[in-house]
Coordinates of C-alpha atoms in Angstrom, one line a residue:
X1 CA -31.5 69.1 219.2
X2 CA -30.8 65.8 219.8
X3 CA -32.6 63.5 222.5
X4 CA -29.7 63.3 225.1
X5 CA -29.7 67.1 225.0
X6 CA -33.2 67.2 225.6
X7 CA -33.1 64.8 228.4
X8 CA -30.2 67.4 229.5
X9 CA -32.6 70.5 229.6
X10 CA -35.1 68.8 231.8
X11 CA -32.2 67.5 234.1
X12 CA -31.2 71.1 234.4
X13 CA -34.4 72.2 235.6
X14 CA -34.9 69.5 238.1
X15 CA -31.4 70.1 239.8
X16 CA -32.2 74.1 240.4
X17 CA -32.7 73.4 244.1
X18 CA -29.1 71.3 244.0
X19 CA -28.1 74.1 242.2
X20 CA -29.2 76.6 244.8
X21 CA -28.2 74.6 247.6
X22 CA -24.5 74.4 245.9
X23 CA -24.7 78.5 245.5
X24 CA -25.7 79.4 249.4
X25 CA -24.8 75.9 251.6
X26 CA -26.8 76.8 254.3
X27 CA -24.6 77.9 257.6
X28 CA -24.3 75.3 260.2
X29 CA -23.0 76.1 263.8
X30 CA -20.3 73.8 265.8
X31 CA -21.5 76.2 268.9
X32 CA -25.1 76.0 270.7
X33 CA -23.6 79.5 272.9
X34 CA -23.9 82.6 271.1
X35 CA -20.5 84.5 272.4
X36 CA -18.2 87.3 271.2
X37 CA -14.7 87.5 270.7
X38 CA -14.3 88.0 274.2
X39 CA -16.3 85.3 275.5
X40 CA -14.3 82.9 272.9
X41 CA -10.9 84.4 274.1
X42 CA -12.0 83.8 278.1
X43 CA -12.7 80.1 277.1
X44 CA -9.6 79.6 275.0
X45 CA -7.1 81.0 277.7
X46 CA -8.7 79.0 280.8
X47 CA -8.1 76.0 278.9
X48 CA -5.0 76.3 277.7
X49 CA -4.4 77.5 281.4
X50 CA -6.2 74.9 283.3
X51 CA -4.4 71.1 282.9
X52 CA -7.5 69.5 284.5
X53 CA -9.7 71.0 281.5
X54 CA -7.4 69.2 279.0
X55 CA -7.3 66.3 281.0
X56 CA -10.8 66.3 281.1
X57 CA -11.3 67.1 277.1
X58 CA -8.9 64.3 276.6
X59 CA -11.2 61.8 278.8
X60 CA -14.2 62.7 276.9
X61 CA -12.9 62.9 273.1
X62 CA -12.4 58.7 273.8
X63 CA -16.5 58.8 274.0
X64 CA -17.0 62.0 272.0
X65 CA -15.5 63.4 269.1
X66 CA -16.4 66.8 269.5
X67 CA -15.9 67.0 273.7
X68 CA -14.1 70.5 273.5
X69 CA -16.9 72.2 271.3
X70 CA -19.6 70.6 274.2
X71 CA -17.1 71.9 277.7
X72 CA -16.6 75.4 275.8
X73 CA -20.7 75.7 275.8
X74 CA -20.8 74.6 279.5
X75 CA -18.3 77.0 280.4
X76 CA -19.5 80.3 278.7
X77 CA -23.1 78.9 279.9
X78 CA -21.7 79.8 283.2
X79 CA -19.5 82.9 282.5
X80 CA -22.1 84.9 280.3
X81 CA -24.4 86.6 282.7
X82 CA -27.5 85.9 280.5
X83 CA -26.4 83.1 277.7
X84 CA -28.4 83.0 274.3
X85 CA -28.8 80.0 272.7
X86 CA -28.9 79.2 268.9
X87 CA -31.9 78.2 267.1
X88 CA -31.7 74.4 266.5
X89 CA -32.1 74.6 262.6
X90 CA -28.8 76.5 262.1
X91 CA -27.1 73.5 264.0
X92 CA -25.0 71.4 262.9
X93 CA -26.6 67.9 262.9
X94 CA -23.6 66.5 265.3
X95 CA -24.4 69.3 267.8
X96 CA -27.5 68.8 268.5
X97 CA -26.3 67.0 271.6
X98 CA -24.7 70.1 272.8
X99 CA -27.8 72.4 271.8
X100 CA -30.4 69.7 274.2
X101 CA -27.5 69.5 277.0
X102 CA -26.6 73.4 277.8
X103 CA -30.5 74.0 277.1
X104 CA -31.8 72.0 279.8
X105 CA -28.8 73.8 281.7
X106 CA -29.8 77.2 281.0
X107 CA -33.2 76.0 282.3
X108 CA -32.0 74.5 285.9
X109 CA -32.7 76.5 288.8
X110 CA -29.4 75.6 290.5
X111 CA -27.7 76.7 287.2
X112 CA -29.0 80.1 287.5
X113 CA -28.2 80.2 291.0
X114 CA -24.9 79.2 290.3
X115 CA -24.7 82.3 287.7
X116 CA -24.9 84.5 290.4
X117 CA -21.1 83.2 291.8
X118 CA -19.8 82.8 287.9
X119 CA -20.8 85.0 285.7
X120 CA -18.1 87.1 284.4
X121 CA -15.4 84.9 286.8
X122 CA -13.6 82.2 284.2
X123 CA -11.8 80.5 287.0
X124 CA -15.4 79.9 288.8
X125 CA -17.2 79.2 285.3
X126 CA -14.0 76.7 284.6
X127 CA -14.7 75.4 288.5
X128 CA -18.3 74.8 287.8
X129 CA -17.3 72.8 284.4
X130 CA -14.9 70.5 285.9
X131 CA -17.7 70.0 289.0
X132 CA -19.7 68.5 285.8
X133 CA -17.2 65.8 285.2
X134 CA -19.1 63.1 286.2
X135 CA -22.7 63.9 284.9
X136 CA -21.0 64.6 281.6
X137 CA -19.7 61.3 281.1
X138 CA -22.3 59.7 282.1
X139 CA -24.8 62.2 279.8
X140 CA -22.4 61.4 276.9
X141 CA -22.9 57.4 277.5
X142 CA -26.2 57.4 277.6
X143 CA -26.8 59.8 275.0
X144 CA -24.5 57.3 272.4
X145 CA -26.9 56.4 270.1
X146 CA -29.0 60.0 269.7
X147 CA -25.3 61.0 269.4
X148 CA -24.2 58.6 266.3
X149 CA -27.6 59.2 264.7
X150 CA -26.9 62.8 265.0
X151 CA -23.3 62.3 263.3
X152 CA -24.7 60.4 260.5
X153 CA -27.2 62.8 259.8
X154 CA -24.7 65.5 259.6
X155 CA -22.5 63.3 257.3
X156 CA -25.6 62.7 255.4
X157 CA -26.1 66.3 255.1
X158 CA -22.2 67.3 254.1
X159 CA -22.7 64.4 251.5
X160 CA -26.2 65.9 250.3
X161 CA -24.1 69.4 250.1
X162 CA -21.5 67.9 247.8
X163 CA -23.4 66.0 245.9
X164 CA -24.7 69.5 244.8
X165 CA -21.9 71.3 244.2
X166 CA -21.0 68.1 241.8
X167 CA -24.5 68.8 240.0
X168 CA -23.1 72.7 239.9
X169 CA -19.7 71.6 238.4
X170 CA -21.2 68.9 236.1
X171 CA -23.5 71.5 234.6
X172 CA -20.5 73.9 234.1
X173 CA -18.3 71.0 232.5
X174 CA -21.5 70.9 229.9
X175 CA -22.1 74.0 229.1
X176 CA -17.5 74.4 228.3
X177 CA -18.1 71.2 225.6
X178 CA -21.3 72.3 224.4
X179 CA -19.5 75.7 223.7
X180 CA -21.8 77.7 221.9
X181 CA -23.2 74.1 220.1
X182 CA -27.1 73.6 220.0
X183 CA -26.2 69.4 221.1
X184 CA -24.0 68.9 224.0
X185 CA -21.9 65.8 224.2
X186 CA -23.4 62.3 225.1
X187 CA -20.5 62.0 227.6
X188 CA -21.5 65.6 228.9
X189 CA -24.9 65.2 229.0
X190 CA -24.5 61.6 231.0
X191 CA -22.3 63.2 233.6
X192 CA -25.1 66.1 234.8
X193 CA -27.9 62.8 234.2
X194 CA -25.7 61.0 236.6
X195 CA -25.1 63.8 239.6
X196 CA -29.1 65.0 239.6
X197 CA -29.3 61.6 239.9
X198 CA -26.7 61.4 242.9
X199 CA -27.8 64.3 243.9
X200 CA -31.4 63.4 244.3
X201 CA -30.6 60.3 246.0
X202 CA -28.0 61.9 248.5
X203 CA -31.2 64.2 250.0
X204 CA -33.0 61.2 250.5
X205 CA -30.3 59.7 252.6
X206 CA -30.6 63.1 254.3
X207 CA -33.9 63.4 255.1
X208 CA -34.3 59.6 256.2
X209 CA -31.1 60.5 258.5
X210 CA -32.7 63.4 259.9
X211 CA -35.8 62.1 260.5
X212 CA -33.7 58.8 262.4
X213 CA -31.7 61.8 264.3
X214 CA -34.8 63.6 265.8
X215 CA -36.4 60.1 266.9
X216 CA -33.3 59.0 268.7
X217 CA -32.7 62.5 270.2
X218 CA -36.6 62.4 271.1
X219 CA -35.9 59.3 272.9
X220 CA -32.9 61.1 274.9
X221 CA -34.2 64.4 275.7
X222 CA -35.8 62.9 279.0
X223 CA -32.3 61.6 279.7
X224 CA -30.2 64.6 279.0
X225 CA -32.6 66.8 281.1
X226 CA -32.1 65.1 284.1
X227 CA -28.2 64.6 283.8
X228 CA -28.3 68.2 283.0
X229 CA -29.9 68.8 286.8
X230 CA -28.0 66.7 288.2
X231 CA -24.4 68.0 286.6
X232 CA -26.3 71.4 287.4
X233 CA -26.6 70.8 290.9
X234 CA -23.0 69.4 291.3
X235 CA -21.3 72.4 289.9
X236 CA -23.7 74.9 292.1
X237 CA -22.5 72.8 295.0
X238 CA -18.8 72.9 294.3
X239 CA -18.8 76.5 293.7
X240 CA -21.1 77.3 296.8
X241 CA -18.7 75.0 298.7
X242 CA -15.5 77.1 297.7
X243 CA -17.2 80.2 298.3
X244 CA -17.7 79.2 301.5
X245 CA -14.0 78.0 301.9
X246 CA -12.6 81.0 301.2
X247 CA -14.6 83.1 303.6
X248 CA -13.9 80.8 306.2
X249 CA -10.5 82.0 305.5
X250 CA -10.9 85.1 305.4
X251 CA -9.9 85.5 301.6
X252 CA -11.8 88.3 300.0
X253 CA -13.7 87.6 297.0
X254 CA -12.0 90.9 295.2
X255 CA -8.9 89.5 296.0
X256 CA -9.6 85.9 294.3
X257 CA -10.8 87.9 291.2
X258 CA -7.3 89.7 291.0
X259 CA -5.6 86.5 291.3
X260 CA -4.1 84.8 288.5
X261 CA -5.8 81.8 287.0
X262 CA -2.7 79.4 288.6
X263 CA -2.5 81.3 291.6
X264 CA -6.4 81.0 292.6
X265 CA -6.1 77.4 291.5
X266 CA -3.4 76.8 294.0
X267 CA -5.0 78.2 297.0
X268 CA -8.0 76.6 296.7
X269 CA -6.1 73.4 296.4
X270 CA -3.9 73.9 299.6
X271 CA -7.6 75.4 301.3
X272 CA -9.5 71.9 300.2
X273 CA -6.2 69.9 301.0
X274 CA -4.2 71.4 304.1
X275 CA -4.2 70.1 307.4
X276 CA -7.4 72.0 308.8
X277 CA -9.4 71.8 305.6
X278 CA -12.1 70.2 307.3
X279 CA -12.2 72.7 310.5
X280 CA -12.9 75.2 307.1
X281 CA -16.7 75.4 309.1
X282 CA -15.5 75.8 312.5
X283 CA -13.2 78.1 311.4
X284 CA -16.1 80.3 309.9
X285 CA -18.0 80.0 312.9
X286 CA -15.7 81.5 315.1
X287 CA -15.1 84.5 312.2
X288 CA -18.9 85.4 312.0
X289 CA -19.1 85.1 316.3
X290 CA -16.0 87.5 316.2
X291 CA -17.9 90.0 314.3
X292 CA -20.7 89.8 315.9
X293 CA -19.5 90.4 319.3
X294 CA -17.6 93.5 317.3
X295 CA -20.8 94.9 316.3
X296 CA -21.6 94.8 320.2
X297 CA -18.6 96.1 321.7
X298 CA -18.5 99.4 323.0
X299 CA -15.1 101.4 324.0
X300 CA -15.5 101.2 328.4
X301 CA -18.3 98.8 328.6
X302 CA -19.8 99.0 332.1
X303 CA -19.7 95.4 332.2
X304 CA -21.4 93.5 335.3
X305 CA -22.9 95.7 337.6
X306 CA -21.9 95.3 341.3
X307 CA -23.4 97.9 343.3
X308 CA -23.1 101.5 344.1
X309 CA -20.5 104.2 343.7
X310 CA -19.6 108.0 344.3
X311 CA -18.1 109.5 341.1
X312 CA -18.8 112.4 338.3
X313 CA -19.3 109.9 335.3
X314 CA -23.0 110.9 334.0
X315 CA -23.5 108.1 331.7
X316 CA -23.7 106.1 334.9
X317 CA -25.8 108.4 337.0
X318 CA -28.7 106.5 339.0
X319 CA -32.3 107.3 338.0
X320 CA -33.3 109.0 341.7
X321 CA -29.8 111.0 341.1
X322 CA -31.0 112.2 337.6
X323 CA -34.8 112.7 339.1
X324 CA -33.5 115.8 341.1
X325 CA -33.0 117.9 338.0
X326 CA -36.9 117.8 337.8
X327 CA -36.7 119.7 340.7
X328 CA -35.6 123.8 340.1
X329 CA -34.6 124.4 343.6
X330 CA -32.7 121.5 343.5
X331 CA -30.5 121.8 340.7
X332 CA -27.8 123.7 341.8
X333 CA -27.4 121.2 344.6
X334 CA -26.6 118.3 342.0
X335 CA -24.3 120.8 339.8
X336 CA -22.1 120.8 343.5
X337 CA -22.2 117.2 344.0
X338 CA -21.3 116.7 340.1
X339 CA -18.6 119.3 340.8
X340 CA -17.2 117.3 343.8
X341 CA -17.8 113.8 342.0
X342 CA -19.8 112.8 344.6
X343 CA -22.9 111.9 342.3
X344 CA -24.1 108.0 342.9
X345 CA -23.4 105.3 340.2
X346 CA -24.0 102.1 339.3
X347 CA -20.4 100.4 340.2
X348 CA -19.7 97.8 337.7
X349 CA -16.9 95.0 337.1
X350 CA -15.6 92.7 334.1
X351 CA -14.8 94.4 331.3
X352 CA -12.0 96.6 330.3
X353 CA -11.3 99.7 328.2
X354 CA -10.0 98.1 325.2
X355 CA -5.7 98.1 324.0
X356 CA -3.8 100.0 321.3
X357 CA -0.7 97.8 321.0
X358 CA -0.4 94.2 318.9
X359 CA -2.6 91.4 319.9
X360 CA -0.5 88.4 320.2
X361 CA -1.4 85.2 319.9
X362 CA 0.6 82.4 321.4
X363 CA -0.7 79.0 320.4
X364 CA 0.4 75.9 321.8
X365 CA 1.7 73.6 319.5
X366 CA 2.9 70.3 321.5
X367 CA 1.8 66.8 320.9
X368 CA -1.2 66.6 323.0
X369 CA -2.6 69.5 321.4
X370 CA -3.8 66.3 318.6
X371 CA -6.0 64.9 321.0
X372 CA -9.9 65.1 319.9
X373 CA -12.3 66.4 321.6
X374 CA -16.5 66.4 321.3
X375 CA -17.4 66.2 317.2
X376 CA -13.6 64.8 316.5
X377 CA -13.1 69.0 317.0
X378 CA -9.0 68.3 317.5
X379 CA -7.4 70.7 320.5
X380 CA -5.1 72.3 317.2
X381 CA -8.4 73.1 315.5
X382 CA -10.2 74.8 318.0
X383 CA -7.3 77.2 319.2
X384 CA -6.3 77.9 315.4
X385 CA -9.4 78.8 314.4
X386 CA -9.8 81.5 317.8
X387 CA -6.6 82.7 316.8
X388 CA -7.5 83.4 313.0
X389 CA -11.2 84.9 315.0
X390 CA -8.0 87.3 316.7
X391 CA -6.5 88.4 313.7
X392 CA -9.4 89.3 312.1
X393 CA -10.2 91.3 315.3
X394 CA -6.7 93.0 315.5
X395 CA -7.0 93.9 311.7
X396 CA -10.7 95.8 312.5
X397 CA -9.6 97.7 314.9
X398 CA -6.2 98.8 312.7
X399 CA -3.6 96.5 315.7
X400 CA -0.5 94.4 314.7
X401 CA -1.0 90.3 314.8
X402 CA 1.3 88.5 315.8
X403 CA 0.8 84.4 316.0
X404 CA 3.4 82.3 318.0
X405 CA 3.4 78.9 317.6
X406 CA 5.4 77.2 320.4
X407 CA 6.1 73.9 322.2
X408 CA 9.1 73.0 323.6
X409 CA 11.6 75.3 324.7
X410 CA 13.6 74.8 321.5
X411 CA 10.7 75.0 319.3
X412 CA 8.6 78.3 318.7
X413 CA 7.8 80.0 315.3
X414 CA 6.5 83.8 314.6
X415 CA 4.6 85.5 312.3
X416 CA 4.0 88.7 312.3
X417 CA 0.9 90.7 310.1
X418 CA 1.3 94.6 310.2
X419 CA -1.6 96.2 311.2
X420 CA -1.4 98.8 308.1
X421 CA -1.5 96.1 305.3
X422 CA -3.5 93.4 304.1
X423 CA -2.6 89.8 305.7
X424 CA -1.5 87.6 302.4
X425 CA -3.7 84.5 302.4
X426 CA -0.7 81.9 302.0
X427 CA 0.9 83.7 305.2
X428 CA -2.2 83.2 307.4
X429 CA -2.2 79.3 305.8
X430 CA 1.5 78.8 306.7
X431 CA 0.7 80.2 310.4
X432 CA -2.5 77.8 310.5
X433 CA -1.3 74.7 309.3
X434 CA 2.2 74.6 310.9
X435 CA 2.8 72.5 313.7
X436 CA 5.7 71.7 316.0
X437 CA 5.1 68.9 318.3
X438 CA 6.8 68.4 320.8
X439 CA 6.6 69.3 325.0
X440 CA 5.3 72.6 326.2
X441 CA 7.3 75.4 327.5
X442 CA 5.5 78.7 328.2
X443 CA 8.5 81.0 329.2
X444 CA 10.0 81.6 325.8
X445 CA 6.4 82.5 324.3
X446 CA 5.4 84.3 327.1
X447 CA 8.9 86.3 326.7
X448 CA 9.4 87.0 322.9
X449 CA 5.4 88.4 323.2
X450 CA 6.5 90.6 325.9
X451 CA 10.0 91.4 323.8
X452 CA 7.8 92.3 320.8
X453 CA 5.1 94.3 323.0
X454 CA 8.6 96.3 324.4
X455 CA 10.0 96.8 321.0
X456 CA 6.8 98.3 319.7
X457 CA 6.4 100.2 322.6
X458 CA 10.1 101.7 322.0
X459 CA 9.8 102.4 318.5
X460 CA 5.6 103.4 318.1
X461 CA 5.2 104.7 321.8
X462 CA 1.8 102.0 321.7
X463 CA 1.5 100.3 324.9
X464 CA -2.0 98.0 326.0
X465 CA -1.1 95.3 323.8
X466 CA -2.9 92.1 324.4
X467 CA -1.6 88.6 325.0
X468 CA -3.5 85.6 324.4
X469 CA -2.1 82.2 325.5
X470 CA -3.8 79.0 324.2
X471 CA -2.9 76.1 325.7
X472 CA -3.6 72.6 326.7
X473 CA -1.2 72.2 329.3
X474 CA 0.7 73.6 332.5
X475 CA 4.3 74.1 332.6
X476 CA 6.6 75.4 335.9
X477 CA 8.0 78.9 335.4
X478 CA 11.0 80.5 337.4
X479 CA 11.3 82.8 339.9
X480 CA 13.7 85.0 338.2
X481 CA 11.7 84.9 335.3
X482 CA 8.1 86.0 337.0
X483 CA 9.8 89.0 338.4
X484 CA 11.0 90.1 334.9
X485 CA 7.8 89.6 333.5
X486 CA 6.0 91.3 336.4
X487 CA 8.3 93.9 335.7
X488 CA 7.8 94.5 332.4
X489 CA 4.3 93.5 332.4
X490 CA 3.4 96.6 334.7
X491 CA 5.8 99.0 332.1
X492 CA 3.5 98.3 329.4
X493 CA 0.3 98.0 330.7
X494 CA -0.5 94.9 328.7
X495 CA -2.5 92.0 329.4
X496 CA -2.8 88.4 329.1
X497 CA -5.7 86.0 328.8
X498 CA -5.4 82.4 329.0
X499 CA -7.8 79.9 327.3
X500 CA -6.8 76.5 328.7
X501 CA -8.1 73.6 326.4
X502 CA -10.1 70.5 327.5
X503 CA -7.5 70.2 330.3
X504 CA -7.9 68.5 334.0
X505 CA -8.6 71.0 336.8
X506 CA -5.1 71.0 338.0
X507 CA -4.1 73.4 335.1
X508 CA -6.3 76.2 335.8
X509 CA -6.7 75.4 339.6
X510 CA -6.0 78.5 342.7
X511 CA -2.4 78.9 342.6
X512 CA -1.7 77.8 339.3
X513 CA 1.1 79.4 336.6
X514 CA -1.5 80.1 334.7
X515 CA -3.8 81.3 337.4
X516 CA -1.2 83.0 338.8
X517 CA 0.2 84.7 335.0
X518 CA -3.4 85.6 333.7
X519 CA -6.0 88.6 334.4
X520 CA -8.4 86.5 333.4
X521 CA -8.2 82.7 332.9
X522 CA -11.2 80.8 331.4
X523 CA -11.4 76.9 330.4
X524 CA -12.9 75.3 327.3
X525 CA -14.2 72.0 327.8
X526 CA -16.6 71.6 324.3
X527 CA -14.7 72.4 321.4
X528 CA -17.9 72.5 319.3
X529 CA -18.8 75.6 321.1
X530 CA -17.2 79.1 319.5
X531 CA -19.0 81.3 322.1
X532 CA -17.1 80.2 325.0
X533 CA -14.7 83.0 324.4
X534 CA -16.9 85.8 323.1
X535 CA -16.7 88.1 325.9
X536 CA -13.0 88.0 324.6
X537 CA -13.1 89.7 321.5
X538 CA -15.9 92.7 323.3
X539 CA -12.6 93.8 325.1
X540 CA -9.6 93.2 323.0

């Protein structure tokens, strides 16, 4: 055995770890989120569904090579219900990034919180990444240099991994030209001396690159954590604050979470967009008053008691009536006076046995219904958002809607919302958002609700409807006209409430139409205030 092949043996037994590492590469992870097939899939069709996901991948790969790998982690770190992170050791080195940012996320209160709206919802979970827009940037900027450290430890590492396998294939190459020979080739024997060699000096590169990686991501860690609350925050806020928009509006959350990816994107574009976006609250307000005042309302309410009366009704009875039944001998006395409805009662006033037919809602729409009042609450606002408090109170109680939007004579618009079937959210947004402009002219409302009150009468035999006229103005109505709607009026038993708006006393004055056209009138002078019509919705 010659010296070269000599030199070879002890070569071969200082590259078994190369050797080793060529045979079983250890695995590393582009992923910090553990997820199934599932949880992939979910990720991989809300991006290649959502254009402002790809816009946003595309902003970030100008800082960050591997952006889509670090938004699919933030995303299924809000769609899983409990995420489980990988171990950092079976990371790739370039990753690490990723692994520090979605652990300090999985770590932020708000982020858990915001779980609670996300999990399992990959439109919310894609909401909640795009909310982290900002902080990401930012995060990915300040986190440069732990990031190319990071990178050239990885390369390092691939180059360490090859330079093994070379060791491996250099071996094999000697062991073919040795073939069965005691000496192996001088060339042979130089090529396996050279890729130990390589080999050897590739893992220190390695290991000096991984030690510079862990001291630059030390130095970043405080960084990351705290653009990792803040990004945290952000997305708990956006979601919290589209929650909120969409019960404002009434949209149900089971009906979001049927929606199509598009669809739901949509709507909550037109909701954060349209025309009473930012009357979402007031909106809300008057909702949550409407159903509380529903919770309170009771079928013949007594109302405001006036007195005394004579009558058989013995959930009115007086106490000192009801404290002769203590008496035996007097008993059969109060059984005559029940008998002859002559028992005494509390008399009351105010409040009404509540209707059966459609509630209609006629909403004036002319130019001065712009004007502001207290809070920059606009006129349009305030009366919208009683009217969407009006459908939600016709839908409880099983009624038709129907919303009229009128001005001028020429102008007036209706939608209709069948009491029997759900009220499609883009057909409550078209009623709440259109506006006509223009003068005001109460006749042709005031006659197409009466028209559709008739019609429903004729065809469903349900009379009592209720009529509620929003307005800012006062208008002159005809003779001829008034004794039509008187007329037709006392046919079907309906009734009509007027809510004048901000206006001067002349409009709801003694003698006024609308005095003269309502059964009860009331005025709203604050338009920050959603309980001046409450009694309202106890007796429609």
């Amino acid at each position: 055995m010659d010296e070269e092949t000599e030199r070879l043996d002890a070569l071969t037994q200082q590259a078994g770890r190369w050797l080793a590492l060529a045979a079983a590469p250890a695995e590393r992870h582009t992923t910090a989120v553990v997820a199934g097939p599932y949880d992939r899939v979910a990720w991989r069709d809300v991006y290649a569904r959502s254009a402002a996901l790809r816009e946003l991948s595309a902003q970030l790969l100008t800082r960050h090579a591997h952006a889509p790998d670090l938004l699919g982690d933030v995303f299924l770190c809000a769609y899983q219900a409990a995420p489980r992170l990988r171990e950092r050791a079976v990371m790739a080195p370039s990753r690490l990034v990723h692994h520090q940012v979605v652990t300090a996320l999985t770590r932020s209160p708000d982020f858990a919180a915001l779980r609670r709206d996300t999990a399992g919802d990959a439109y919310a979970a894609a909401m909640a990444v795009l909310a982290q827009a900002s902080a990401l940037r930012g995060l990915l900027e300040r986190s440069r240099e732990a990031r190319e450290r990071t990178g050239r430890a990885d390369r390092a590492r691939q180059e360490a991994e090859a330079a093994a396998t070379a060791v491996g294939e250099a071996l094999r190459q000697a062991a073919e030209e040795a073939d069965g020979q005691e000496d192996v080739p001088a060339p042979a024997a130089a090529a396996v001396r050279r890729a130990v060699e390589a080999a050897r000096d590739a893992e220190e590169s390695a290991r000096r690159e991984d030690g510079a990686a862990a001291r630059a991501m030390a130095a970043a860690v405080p960084g990351i954590r705290s653009a990792a609350r803040n990004a945290a925050s952000a997305a708990a806020e956006a979601v919290r604050q589209e929650a909120a928009l969409m019960r404002a509006w009434g949209v149900d959350p089971g009906e979001t979470e049927r929606m199509p990816f598009e669809e739901r994107a949509r709507l909550a574009e037109r909701l954060r967009s349209g025309r009473l976006a930012r009357w979402a609250e007031l909106i809300g307000r008057f909702r949550q008053m409407a159903a509380g005042e529903r919770a309170r309302k009771v079928e013949n309410a007594t109302g405001e008691l006036v007195g005394v009366t004579l009558g058989d009704d013995l959930s009115r009875v007086i106490p000192s009536e009801l404290a002769v039944l203590g008496v035996p001998e007097l008993r059969a006395v109060f059984a005559a006076r029940y008998a002859a409805g002559e028992l005494m009662l509390y008399d009351s006033r105010g409040e009404q046995v509540t209707g059966k037919g459609a509630v209609i809602a006629c909403v004036d729409t002319s130019h001065s219904m712009y004007a502001e009042g207290p809070g920059g609450v606009t006129r349009e606002a305030w009366s919208k958002a009683c009217a969407l408090a009006l459908l939600d109170q016709a839908r409880h109680a099983g009624r038709d809607f129907v919303g009229i939007l009128f001005s001028a004579s020429d102008k007036l618009q209706v939608f209709r919302f069948p009491g029997g079937r759900p009220a499609p959210v883009t057909d409550v947004l078209d009623f709440a958002e259109t506006f006509l402009g223009g003068g005001t002219d109460f006749q042709r409302p005031l006659g197409t609700a009466a028209k559709i009150l008739e019609e429903e009468f004729d065809s469903a035999s349900r009379a009592r409807g209720d009529i509620v006229l929003i307005t800012d103005d006062a208008c002159e109505v005809s003779e001829n006209w008034t004794r039509l709607w008187n007329g037709i009026k006392r046919r079907l038993d309906f009734r009509l409430f007027g809510i004048a708006i901000a206006t001067p006393g002349t409009a709801t004055a003694s003698g006024s139409v609308l005095e003269s056209l309502c059964d009860n009138l009331r005025t709203v002078d604050d338009l920050t205030d959603v309980h001046t019509t409450a009694d309202l919705f106890r007796v429609i």
